[in-house]
Every structure is written in structure tokens, then in C-alpha cells.
């Protein structure tokens, strides 16, 4: 069995460690790229959202390298993501690829036994004992948490750094060195090393950079290819960014949601505007916009794929928040046709607006 | 107190319930007019750009009623059957309306679940809060409304046509003749009868659903998939027309599921949005009917010796 999975930001680093720990062979698809998107949009239904297309491209590029089993998570909320597994299965079968899908759905819908059966199908190929299996799972969770911490710090500090580009350089080095580590243990060491380094990056106390919160649909904000590397671009512009939705946030949120203790701060912040969960991460998007203001951010950028149902609802609410709190919010809709130049112009214009807003005292009245 | 009942979305299906309930409470009910160009324009003006046509039209209905009533019925329908959602936009509908349309009167924001009496009752209490505090009156009205709703039948089933097709789509696309430009009438004129998803038994739907890897978590998906594969399998119809609004998230999935479930069975998807031209729609319907080998033979007036 050769396992593959779709890309989501830095998850591939943790996934590599997980499968290495389990002793299961795994094919990591080439980082999401134009070719993957082109393959994906060729075979996907026209109106499906962007994540589906990129994921399909990821699978096909992996299958060409020998993968025969796809692992994805599922959901049973009203968002389309829950149906991805079934549709992707159908499409790959029609294309003549013989692949097995392991869909990790929530136990509340398929039952805990079925979930264990599905996971058991995969772990049966592992020759490690139970303790080793559990250890490799915890290692993977630790890696993704550390990785998110490194990335979050780097993105936020890049506005304050004394030597321009240091954070970016450290982040990129961390990613590539962690990925090339020999074992999960070594990988943790490498990331911890960089975590320390990033924490000790020299500050410029004079600087007061523009701070922007990145909010919106979880896949398109985490997977850098789908948002045309917006965080990297903002880093280059000397803008500090913060994104609350990360893979490790997702893990924690999913684990705590049966108890109702997940993301209490976001829930509290979104209460005035949207008190109910409507599927996807619409409520989180609203809550993050409110929190961005509380945390002293200058603005927020919402990103979602064309036709994303939950985010359309939050887009309808964001102008009100923007008006109530005096926080500029820009919405960027991405799909396979998004043109880079137009997109960047909008981002630049938004940053300009935030800068001038600071200078102009009257704008605050 | 005046109650505003906007047409549009699932009010096409559940208006009997809302009507009876508020009538029993002794309130006056104001309806919005049938969907027309002005309502569409109002909706497009107020609604967020990315939303689909039915949501925009609902915004239009609400906007047209806002000065005529004290309480607007904007149902936040969460689930119709247990564990079967509708669409995230329905769940967030009141928020969308409040934040997009200025100067709205009071609106109903309580979540509405149709599958259990208790949950329906709690919606009734929350919505009638401003009208009466008398719980027994609300309960009586709720029970009566439920009964009436259950006794109302919906659906289109034409008989006596040479060719028959199954018309699939969300109720608000099928029953709003402005959105679909009188599709049913147009088909009938071409000599084609129409049948809709209400005329299939629940147990047949359940059997069809078994074919899917995953139990669909949308009510629309269950009905549309179950109905179309059942009809195609039973050969009760000659073709299927799916009427879908542009950028509908649910349809983008359901259409694919149906396509892989019915094989080579004649199937056409009609996309509609606020720019759809009537002539183009007609041409596509005519072509589809021609393909089915039915309809009125316009070319019969030509001489056989061409």
C-alpha cells in the first residue's frame, strides 16, 4: 500500500513523519502547482469549489508516482466538503485509476466502529506495535503544532524585524530542513531549533507595521497556492499577518467540539453577529473579524473560493462589522481563473488604504 | 399586528404552515407579490453579489415587504428530516437579511426544525413572542398549522402526454414561474408532460440512497438523487431536466451524483441566473425534446420530395 493525501499548508511535513513512524509507504504529492490545478479543473465538475480541483490534481500527480490509497477527512456539515470523498472516488474510477479511499468521517455520523474499521484498514499495513503507532500519531500532532507556531511567529514578526527578510528566510529553511529530516524525532528537534531562533529574531522598536488578519475559508487561507501566496506577498511588503485557522487549530477544534469547548474566544466574539454554527467556518470568520479589531489589527482580508456557501453568508455580514467597528475588510474570491496581476493590485491598494488611514487623523472620526 | 410573508425559497412549500399559524393567532397577513422584475431588481440591489438567484429574489421579496408589516417571517430552516440539512445560506438567512437590507422591521430568527413536533413548537413560541404570551393559544395554532401542512399536497404530475420527463430542482426553482420562465407550460406546449419529486415513495428513495457511498446530508440531495435514479431505473419517463441556479453549491454535487447514477439516460441541466435569456432557454428545451423524439413536428409541412 502506498498512501497519499491532499495538500493543506504544512500538513505534508507532519504527514511524512506520521507515515514514517507507522512504517507505511507514502507518496507526498508535489506541492500544489499550476499543473495540479489544470489537471483538477479538467476533470472536476465545472461549478465545484476550488479546493476540490486542487485536491484532485494532487491525487492524480501522486497516483502517477505510484500511490494507490487516498486518505482524506470528511465532514457532515452542510458544507460541500463532506461530499468530496464520494465525488472524487467517482471521478478517479471513471478515469480508470484503481485507488482505494479512506475517508475519516466524524464518528457521530458513521459510528465509531466504522471509523475504527476504516483507520484499521490502513494501520493493518503497519508492522509497528500499538504503542509505537500511538507515539507516531502524537509526534505528528506535535510537529504540526510546532510548525504552525513557527509559521505564525514568522508571519507576525516579519513586520518588526530589524534585518529585512530574516523571518522569511528562517521560515523557508525550517520547512525544507524539517522535511528532509531522517526521522520524526529529528524533525521535532529541527523545528524546535527554528522555533527558538524565530523567537529571538531582533526587533526594531521604531517600527509600527500594518497588521492584517487573514480570515475566511479554511482551505484557501491555509493552502498557499490557492490564495496566490498572499501571506508571502504581505511579508515582502513588510506587513504583519495573523491567521487563526491553522491545521493544529483544526485538530484541537475537532477534538473538543463534542464537548462544546472548542474555540471559546471565537464563539464569544461572533455572538452578536452570528450565534449559530451554519456549517463550514462562517462563524469563525465572523468571530475572527471581531477579534482582529480587539487585538489592534488595522484590517482584515477575507478569502474564499467562488461559490463557497458558508462564506457567502459571512460576506453579507462583514460590511456591518466593518462599519460598526471601523475595521476595513476586503474580500478576495479565488478560483482557477483568478488573475495574479489584478489580485495583487487589489491587495496593494488595500494595504495603501490601511497606511493612509493611519496617517489621516480625520479618518478615525 | 401585521405579519409579512415573503414568497420565495421554501415558503413555496411551507406557506400553508406559516399562514395557518399566524391566522390562528389572529394577526393580519400581508403577502409579497409574485416574483417579478422589480422584486428581482430589489434583490440584486440589496443582496451580497456572490449569492445565488433564489436568495437574491428572497431578499427582493423581503425588501418589498419591509414597510408594510411589523413582523417578517424569515424562516431559518435548519433541517427538514433528521440529520439532513438544507444549505448553509438557509441557516444564516436572517443574518444575511438583517445585515444587507436597511430599515427592516422585526424578523423571526429562531432556528426551525421540521422533523420533530417539540422543535417546531419551540419555533412557534419564539416567533409568536411579540404577538401573544398565551402558550395554549400558540400550541393550538401550531397543531392546527401542522395538520393543515400535512394535508396539503404539492407537486406537478401531468397526464396524457406522449412524452414525459422528470423535472428536478429545488422547489423554489420549480414553482416560481418567473425564475424558470414558465418552464412547465413551455414543456406542456411542446407535448411533454412533467412529473416532480413529490410522487415517489419514501421507501423507494431509501433504496436508491443505499447506492451511495455516503448517506447524503442534504435533504435536496436525497430527494433529487433518489427520485431521478428511481425514475430512470423504472423507465417511467423519457428524460430528466434539472433546473439549477448558477453557483448553487448543492447542485454542483447532486448533478454529478445523478450523472454517475443514471448512466446514458437523457439528462439536461438548465442553469438560471439573473441574466438568463428566454430565447436561449427555449432553444435548449426544444432541442432536448427533439432529441427525445417527441414533441410537435414543426417540419411536417415540408413536402416529402425535397
XYZ file of C-alpha atoms in Angstrom:
671
model
C 0.000 0.000 0.000
C 1.218 3.455 -0.915
C -0.697 6.206 0.776
C -1.267 9.716 -0.486
C -3.264 12.714 0.731
C -4.187 16.192 -0.491
C -2.051 19.157 0.473
C -3.070 21.604 3.163
C -0.354 24.075 4.037
C 2.354 22.417 6.128
C 0.410 19.259 6.867
C 2.614 17.295 4.482
C 5.551 17.640 6.880
C 3.592 16.133 9.753
C 2.068 13.503 7.480
C 5.521 12.419 6.365
C 6.519 11.921 9.993
C 3.297 10.068 10.763
C 3.662 7.541 7.965
C 7.350 7.163 8.621
C 6.535 6.395 12.249
C 3.874 3.907 11.218
C 6.155 2.319 8.692
C 3.678 2.831 5.865
C 4.950 3.871 2.484
C 3.618 7.253 1.460
C 3.721 9.351 -1.669
C 3.714 13.065 -0.988
C 2.184 14.855 -3.954
C 4.274 17.648 -5.484
C 3.431 20.897 -3.709
C 0.221 22.273 -5.207
C 1.103 23.816 -8.526
C -0.353 25.051 -11.762
C -0.245 21.634 -13.392
C -2.195 20.110 -10.482
C -4.811 22.822 -10.793
C -5.050 22.315 -14.540
C -5.492 18.559 -14.190
C -8.021 19.140 -11.443
C -10.131 21.643 -13.327
C -10.098 19.450 -16.412
C -11.753 16.513 -14.686
C -13.814 18.236 -11.984
C -17.395 19.404 -12.368
C -17.384 22.992 -13.505
C -19.166 24.546 -10.546
C -17.429 22.768 -7.707
C -15.248 24.878 -5.465
C -11.507 25.425 -5.881
C -10.231 23.109 -3.095
C -11.837 20.140 -4.845
C -9.978 20.882 -8.065
C -6.578 21.332 -6.460
C -7.048 18.192 -4.371
C -7.961 16.148 -7.413
C -4.826 17.420 -9.117
C -2.798 16.408 -6.048
C -4.181 12.860 -6.194
C -3.543 12.375 -9.870
C 0.021 13.657 -9.579
C 0.558 11.228 -6.691
C -1.052 8.326 -8.473
C 1.330 8.877 -11.359
C 4.109 8.370 -8.808
C 2.627 5.096 -7.639
C 0.152 5.914 -4.900
C -2.819 3.560 -4.566
C -4.655 4.755 -1.438
C -6.005 8.220 -0.710
C -6.649 9.422 2.814
C -8.929 12.372 3.433
C -11.024 13.678 6.274
C -14.755 14.093 5.890
C -17.469 16.175 7.436
C -21.206 16.019 7.647
C -21.957 19.659 7.994
C -23.999 21.400 5.374
C -20.808 22.419 3.540
C -19.857 20.673 0.295
C -16.597 19.357 1.711
C -18.436 16.359 3.137
C -19.270 15.119 -0.368
C -15.730 15.457 -1.714
C -14.796 11.854 -0.982
C -17.649 10.325 -2.896
C -17.283 12.579 -5.937
C -13.528 12.238 -6.135
C -13.911 8.468 -5.930
C -16.346 8.516 -8.846
C -14.124 10.745 -10.962
C -10.962 8.720 -10.381
C -12.816 5.496 -11.114
C -14.133 6.913 -14.381
C -10.607 7.945 -15.310
C -9.536 4.356 -14.826
C -7.370 4.792 -11.745
C -7.644 1.938 -9.298
C -7.370 3.661 -5.935
C -8.817 2.966 -2.541
C -10.226 5.832 -0.489
C -10.069 6.040 3.274
C -12.474 8.753 4.407
C -12.135 9.677 8.066
C -15.663 10.918 8.711
C -16.866 12.158 12.051
C -17.921 9.273 14.310
C -21.249 10.938 15.077
C -22.339 10.205 11.539
C -20.800 6.887 10.535
C -20.412 5.440 14.024
C -17.189 4.976 15.924
C -16.899 1.343 14.845
C -16.941 2.189 11.151
C -14.322 4.879 11.747
C -12.024 2.425 13.508
C -12.619 -0.085 10.735
C -11.534 2.461 8.137
C -8.467 3.505 10.100
C -7.753 -0.143 10.887
C -7.624 -0.878 7.182
C -4.658 1.451 6.925
C -2.858 0.558 10.125
C -3.061 -3.138 9.253
C -0.222 -2.444 6.837
C 1.929 -1.128 9.634
C 4.279 -3.584 11.336
C 4.676 -1.456 14.452
C 3.079 -2.249 17.765
C 0.283 -0.251 19.336
C 2.498 1.944 21.496
C 4.659 2.884 18.545
C 1.559 3.671 16.490
C 0.162 5.962 19.144
C 3.552 7.581 19.611
C 3.844 8.357 15.923
C 0.398 9.941 15.994
C 1.368 12.165 18.894
C 4.652 13.018 17.203
C 2.747 14.126 14.126
C 0.421 16.301 16.173
C 3.403 17.827 17.924
C 5.112 18.534 14.622
C 2.103 20.276 13.144
C 1.686 22.344 16.295
C 5.325 23.396 16.260
C 5.223 24.096 12.560
C 2.147 26.290 12.963
C 3.851 28.110 15.794
C 6.968 28.769 13.696
C 4.907 29.942 10.767
C 2.626 32.119 12.895
C 5.570 33.783 14.634
C 7.408 34.358 11.385
C 4.405 35.906 9.679
C 3.645 38.180 12.582
C 7.217 39.227 13.311
C 8.142 39.940 9.726
C 6.751 43.449 10.134
C 9.015 44.195 13.092
C 12.259 42.514 12.064
C 15.474 44.516 12.099
C 17.055 42.774 9.132
C 14.526 42.611 6.363
C 13.725 39.140 5.128
C 15.121 37.288 8.112
C 11.811 35.787 9.192
C 11.031 34.637 5.702
C 14.447 33.059 5.314
C 14.154 31.244 8.632
C 10.657 30.003 7.824
C 11.677 28.630 4.457
C 14.787 26.994 5.887
C 12.761 25.454 8.680
C 10.309 23.959 6.218
C 12.908 22.434 3.947
C 15.158 21.144 6.733
C 12.239 19.638 8.637
C 11.024 17.934 5.503
C 14.431 16.434 4.824
C 14.875 15.161 8.390
C 15.664 11.467 8.727
C 13.215 10.547 11.477
C 10.227 12.080 13.294
C 12.412 12.687 16.344
C 14.947 14.602 14.326
C 12.188 16.557 12.661
C 10.866 17.730 16.021
C 14.379 18.812 17.019
C 14.851 20.790 13.814
C 11.568 22.614 14.175
C 12.186 23.324 17.850
C 15.557 24.779 16.943
C 13.976 27.132 14.442
C 11.183 27.943 16.842
C 13.774 29.296 19.263
C 15.567 31.145 16.509
C 12.424 32.866 15.325
C 11.517 33.849 18.854
C 14.896 35.553 19.155
C 14.763 37.491 15.899
C 15.927 41.036 16.571
C 13.200 43.638 16.793
C 13.159 47.161 15.528
C 11.419 49.042 18.295
C 10.821 52.006 15.984
C 8.661 50.026 13.621
C 4.912 50.025 13.741
C 3.902 47.895 10.776
C 0.474 47.465 9.270
C -1.187 44.419 10.797
C -3.683 42.397 8.841
C -5.768 39.403 9.887
C -6.325 36.724 7.256
C -9.790 35.237 7.633
C -12.161 33.168 5.549
C -12.492 29.657 4.226
C -10.055 27.288 5.899
C -8.548 25.593 2.841
C -7.991 28.696 0.762
C -6.315 30.562 3.592
C -4.075 27.691 4.683
C -3.033 26.294 1.313
C -0.707 28.998 -0.051
C -1.068 28.038 -3.700
C -4.821 28.556 -3.663
C -4.530 32.130 -2.398
C -1.622 33.001 -4.673
C 0.807 33.057 -1.729
C -0.854 36.081 -0.215
C 0.911 35.714 3.138
C 4.332 35.621 1.473
C 3.484 38.719 -0.523
C 2.330 40.559 2.555
C 5.529 39.510 4.314
C 7.512 41.039 1.479
C 5.545 44.245 1.825
C 6.535 44.381 5.489
C 3.030 43.691 6.709
C 2.425 41.583 9.804
C -0.247 38.967 9.310
C -2.079 36.662 11.610
C -4.248 33.703 10.755
C -6.079 31.877 13.483
C -7.236 28.944 11.405
C -4.342 26.508 11.171
C -4.156 22.724 10.852
C -3.365 22.428 14.562
C -6.324 24.664 15.368
C -8.458 22.293 13.309
C -7.195 19.262 15.222
C -7.931 20.898 18.556
C -11.287 22.200 17.409
C -12.391 18.818 16.116
C -11.273 17.054 19.264
C -13.035 19.492 21.559
C -16.213 20.059 19.585
C -18.159 17.092 21.017
C -17.751 18.747 24.421
C -18.696 22.161 23.094
C -15.463 23.649 24.411
C -13.925 24.438 21.042
C -12.680 27.947 20.226
C -14.499 29.690 23.018
C -12.991 33.079 22.206
C -14.182 32.982 18.607
C -17.642 31.850 19.614
C -17.913 34.656 22.125
C -16.744 37.278 19.654
C -19.164 36.199 16.950
C -22.156 36.099 19.274
C -23.570 39.497 18.370
C -23.475 38.844 14.651
C -23.988 35.128 14.253
C -24.896 32.990 17.203
C -25.334 29.682 15.412
C -22.998 27.373 13.605
C -24.136 27.306 9.989
C -21.538 24.936 8.633
C -18.100 25.472 7.214
C -16.210 28.110 9.131
C -18.554 31.053 8.672
C -18.911 31.678 12.373
C -15.157 31.525 12.853
C -14.742 34.064 10.067
C -17.111 36.479 11.802
C -15.513 35.905 15.193
C -12.030 36.440 13.824
C -13.010 39.749 12.266
C -14.269 40.972 15.632
C -11.188 39.638 17.415
C -8.928 41.313 14.854
C -10.275 44.666 15.974
C -9.877 43.780 19.644
C -6.282 42.725 19.034
C -5.485 46.047 17.411
C -5.228 44.956 13.796
C -5.522 47.529 11.037
C -7.644 45.474 8.717
C -8.751 42.027 7.664
C -8.698 40.146 4.378
C -11.340 37.518 3.761
C -10.541 34.843 1.188
C -12.894 32.180 -0.084
C -13.357 30.071 -3.212
C -16.070 31.044 -5.675
C -19.457 29.693 -4.633
C -18.459 28.786 -1.076
C -21.830 28.667 0.667
C -20.936 29.446 4.293
C -18.534 32.250 3.393
C -21.166 33.980 1.263
C -23.221 34.330 4.419
C -20.282 35.767 6.316
C -19.514 38.098 3.429
C -23.021 39.502 3.811
C -22.349 40.216 7.488
C -18.787 41.569 7.269
C -19.720 45.041 5.901
C -21.807 45.583 9.035
C -18.910 44.588 11.267
C -16.608 46.801 9.268
C -18.946 49.721 9.788
C -19.654 49.060 13.446
C -16.045 48.569 14.464
C -14.290 50.816 11.946
C -12.184 47.947 10.636
C -11.575 47.830 6.883
C -12.263 44.369 5.490
C -11.551 43.284 1.932
C -12.957 40.157 0.339
C -10.998 38.206 -2.256
C -12.753 35.434 -4.161
C -10.432 32.904 -5.733
C -10.976 30.256 -8.371
C -8.969 28.658 -11.153
C -9.374 31.771 -13.296
C -8.020 34.246 -10.744
C -5.528 36.535 -12.453
C -2.411 37.298 -10.492
C -1.971 40.914 -11.532
C -5.495 42.026 -10.722
C -5.406 40.161 -7.464
C -2.148 41.747 -6.344
C -3.305 45.199 -7.328
C -6.238 44.810 -5.009
C -4.036 43.635 -2.158
C -1.632 46.534 -2.673
C -4.462 49.038 -2.847
C -5.874 47.688 0.378
C -2.528 47.996 2.156
C -2.199 51.559 0.827
C -5.600 52.338 2.233
C -4.625 50.996 5.633
C -1.427 53.050 5.634
C -3.170 56.278 4.726
C -5.869 55.655 7.245
C -3.232 55.776 9.928
C -1.718 58.987 8.705
C -5.009 60.750 8.280
C -6.357 61.609 11.691
C -9.739 62.570 10.310
C -10.429 59.086 9.034
C -10.737 57.899 12.590
C -13.649 60.136 13.438
C -50.047 43.381 14.267
C -49.281 42.776 10.625
C -47.286 39.773 9.559
C -45.330 39.852 6.315
C -44.989 36.546 4.496
C -42.470 36.839 1.670
C -42.726 34.422 -1.218
C -39.594 32.672 -2.306
C -37.323 29.905 -1.064
C -39.081 27.170 0.874
C -42.089 29.330 1.611
C -43.422 27.823 -1.605
C -43.680 24.559 0.247
C -44.410 25.635 3.791
C -46.557 28.740 3.313
C -49.635 26.790 4.471
C -47.986 26.224 7.818
C -46.985 29.839 8.362
C -50.305 31.152 7.077
C -52.442 28.938 9.288
C -50.280 29.504 12.336
C -50.413 33.277 12.197
C -54.038 33.328 11.093
C -54.974 31.270 14.142
C -53.175 33.777 16.328
C -55.450 36.431 14.944
C -52.940 38.515 13.029
C -53.260 40.079 9.647
C -51.051 38.602 6.951
C -49.509 40.616 4.130
C -48.082 38.736 1.159
C -45.463 39.888 -1.237
C -46.499 39.850 -4.864
C -45.410 37.065 -7.177
C -41.813 37.356 -8.253
C -41.397 40.000 -10.935
C -38.749 42.213 -12.427
C -38.983 44.823 -9.657
C -38.555 42.258 -6.945
C -35.585 40.763 -8.749
C -34.007 44.213 -9.111
C -34.604 44.988 -5.442
C -32.998 41.711 -4.514
C -29.970 42.196 -6.722
C -29.549 45.669 -5.270
C -29.555 44.590 -1.649
C -28.121 41.098 -1.662
C -24.458 40.170 -1.489
C -23.158 39.647 -5.045
C -21.982 36.071 -4.679
C -25.324 34.654 -3.533
C -27.456 32.526 -5.842
C -30.552 33.743 -7.670
C -33.199 32.333 -5.262
C -31.500 34.004 -2.299
C -31.386 37.302 -4.191
C -35.048 37.005 -5.052
C -35.909 36.305 -1.436
C -34.043 39.470 -0.479
C -36.219 41.259 -3.030
C -39.425 39.894 -1.515
C -38.324 40.889 1.959
C -37.303 44.360 0.830
C -40.648 44.870 -0.895
C -42.489 43.996 2.318
C -40.390 45.908 4.806
C -42.634 48.987 5.037
C -45.887 47.060 5.032
C -45.682 44.905 8.117
C -44.452 44.698 11.733
C -43.027 41.201 11.718
C -41.456 39.413 8.766
C -41.429 35.640 8.525
C -37.897 34.763 7.530
C -37.609 31.120 8.481
C -34.154 29.889 9.412
C -34.843 26.321 8.281
C -32.067 24.138 9.644
C -33.245 20.605 8.960
C -36.311 19.105 7.332
C -35.522 15.487 8.111
C -33.255 14.462 10.920
C -29.545 14.928 10.163
C -30.411 16.342 6.748
C -29.533 19.977 6.314
C -30.613 22.319 3.596
C -27.930 24.788 2.675
C -25.697 26.993 4.841
C -27.358 30.030 3.337
C -30.699 28.961 4.797
C -29.128 28.572 8.210
C -27.708 32.084 8.029
C -30.633 33.670 6.204
C -31.818 36.056 8.964
C -28.261 37.336 9.449
C -27.863 37.900 5.718
C -31.132 39.842 5.587
C -30.511 41.973 8.670
C -27.065 42.980 7.536
C -27.947 43.593 3.887
C -31.326 45.342 3.919
C -31.638 48.585 5.878
C -34.720 49.559 7.898
C -36.115 46.092 8.351
C -38.982 45.546 10.789
C -38.730 42.690 13.299
C -37.897 39.353 11.732
C -38.087 35.791 13.007
C -34.661 34.423 13.825
C -35.348 31.232 15.771
C -33.998 28.062 14.159
C -36.691 25.894 12.620
C -36.511 22.111 12.549
C -39.339 20.349 10.772
C -38.658 16.812 11.912
C -39.875 16.996 15.483
C -43.025 18.433 16.992
C -41.227 19.799 20.050
C -38.698 21.718 17.989
C -41.404 23.083 15.728
C -43.338 24.147 18.781
C -40.367 25.983 20.238
C -40.019 27.881 16.960
C -43.675 28.836 17.233
C -43.226 30.112 20.775
C -40.175 32.161 19.875
C -41.819 33.652 16.790
C -45.133 34.422 18.454
C -43.445 36.066 21.418
C -44.367 39.563 20.293
C -47.943 38.623 19.398
C -49.207 36.681 22.370
C -47.852 35.311 25.607
C -50.645 32.736 25.798
C -48.843 29.388 25.434
C -52.002 27.311 24.998
C -53.128 29.508 22.134
C -49.770 29.112 20.441
C -49.849 25.386 20.907
C -53.343 25.090 19.443
C -52.340 27.226 16.467
C -49.167 25.208 15.982
C -51.023 21.889 15.998
C -53.618 23.150 13.567
C -50.955 24.554 11.266
C -49.079 21.260 11.324
C -52.198 19.315 10.456
C -53.029 21.596 7.594
C -49.480 21.466 6.296
C -49.501 17.676 6.374
C -52.751 17.575 4.438
C -51.531 19.846 1.694
C -50.097 18.113 -1.305
C -47.563 19.547 -3.681
C -46.059 18.534 -6.916
C -46.778 18.509 -10.597
C -47.886 15.381 -12.392
C -49.131 15.908 -15.905
C -51.054 13.154 -17.596
C -51.971 12.317 -21.156
C -48.776 13.404 -22.857
C -46.835 11.314 -25.334
C -43.505 12.011 -23.721
C -42.845 12.546 -20.053
C -39.878 13.991 -18.267
C -38.881 14.283 -14.636
C -38.326 17.857 -13.559
C -35.788 18.099 -10.756
C -34.601 21.059 -8.783
C -35.199 22.988 -5.626
C -38.907 23.688 -5.018
C -38.325 27.412 -5.326
C -36.903 26.976 -8.798
C -39.686 24.692 -9.951
C -42.686 26.556 -8.539
C -41.539 30.107 -9.226
C -42.587 30.594 -12.811
C -40.679 33.880 -13.034
C -37.362 32.280 -12.182
C -37.867 29.354 -14.535
C -39.695 31.369 -17.204
C -42.789 29.185 -17.254
C -40.806 26.064 -17.934
C -43.636 23.657 -17.174
C -46.030 25.463 -19.510
C -43.397 25.560 -22.224
C -42.840 21.841 -21.928
C -46.536 21.115 -21.983
C -46.881 23.194 -25.138
C -44.249 21.031 -26.772
C -46.295 17.976 -25.885
C -44.228 16.879 -22.913
C -45.641 16.013 -19.513
C -43.833 16.802 -16.289
C -43.541 14.884 -13.037
C -41.851 16.172 -9.889
C -40.146 14.508 -6.973
C -43.180 14.508 -4.662
C -44.616 11.489 -6.448
C -42.163 8.912 -5.310
C -42.417 6.849 -2.148
C -40.036 7.372 0.754
C -39.057 3.708 0.733
C -38.044 3.878 -2.918
C -35.859 6.863 -2.086
C -34.239 4.917 0.717
C -33.381 2.046 -1.608
C -31.788 4.414 -4.121
C -29.774 6.170 -1.418
C -28.165 2.856 -0.497
C -26.254 3.079 -3.772
C -24.234 5.998 -2.486
C -21.027 5.545 -0.575
C -22.081 8.190 1.877
C -25.538 8.992 3.151
C -26.292 12.443 1.725
C -26.563 15.087 4.420
C -28.721 17.421 2.379
C -32.432 16.959 2.043
C -32.318 18.205 -1.551
C -29.622 15.697 -2.433
C -31.605 12.784 -1.080
C -34.781 13.767 -2.927
C -33.172 14.697 -6.231
C -30.808 11.739 -6.417
C -33.335 9.190 -5.182
C -36.089 10.441 -7.443
C -34.075 10.703 -10.634
C -32.307 7.352 -10.348
C -35.570 5.666 -9.406
C -37.447 7.112 -12.371
C -34.631 6.314 -14.770
C -34.401 2.766 -13.479
C -38.145 2.177 -13.733
C -38.224 3.679 -17.261
C -41.303 5.649 -16.260
C -40.045 8.708 -18.028
C -38.187 9.580 -21.222
C -35.755 12.142 -19.886
C -34.711 14.300 -16.976
C -34.421 18.062 -16.799
C -32.559 19.515 -13.859
C -33.231 23.182 -13.239
C -30.447 24.680 -11.211
C -29.414 28.158 -10.222
C -25.929 29.347 -11.064
C -23.317 28.812 -8.335
C -25.582 26.553 -6.302
C -23.236 24.548 -4.127
C -25.614 21.669 -3.589
C -26.495 21.297 -7.247
C -22.848 21.171 -8.269
C -22.576 17.972 -6.233
C -26.006 16.467 -6.839
C -25.800 16.828 -10.611
C -22.576 14.852 -10.637
C -24.029 12.157 -8.400
C -27.061 11.843 -10.646
C -24.933 11.725 -13.793
C -22.942 8.823 -12.432
C -26.125 7.155 -11.162
C -28.167 7.136 -14.387
C -25.548 6.292 -16.996
C -26.660 7.224 -20.510
C -30.193 8.278 -19.641
C -31.163 11.580 -21.348
C -30.358 14.349 -18.908
C -30.234 18.099 -19.312
C -29.179 20.788 -16.866
C -30.758 24.230 -17.234
C -28.726 26.893 -15.500
C -30.561 30.010 -14.483
C -29.369 33.293 -13.095
C -30.477 36.893 -13.251
C -29.198 37.271 -16.809
C -30.765 34.191 -18.349
C -32.349 34.940 -21.705
C -35.670 33.396 -22.524
C -34.873 32.610 -26.141
C -31.816 30.575 -25.250
C -33.770 28.596 -22.698
C -36.491 27.839 -25.230
C -33.998 26.659 -27.809
C -32.426 24.278 -25.342
C -35.768 22.824 -24.285
C -36.844 22.350 -27.900
C -33.582 20.662 -28.755
C -33.915 18.341 -25.790
C -37.484 17.415 -26.670
C -36.435 16.798 -30.282
C -33.717 14.511 -29.044
C -36.241 12.515 -27.053
C -38.009 12.016 -30.366
C -41.171 13.640 -29.221
C -42.870 16.947 -29.357
C -44.668 18.624 -32.147
C -43.143 18.067 -35.508
C -42.724 21.567 -36.860
C -41.217 20.357 -40.088
C -44.264 18.288 -41.082
C -45.395 20.965 -43.522
C -42.464 20.285 -45.838
C -43.013 18.168 -48.898
C -41.548 14.667 -48.677
C -39.726 15.077 -52.006
C -37.142 17.598 -51.027
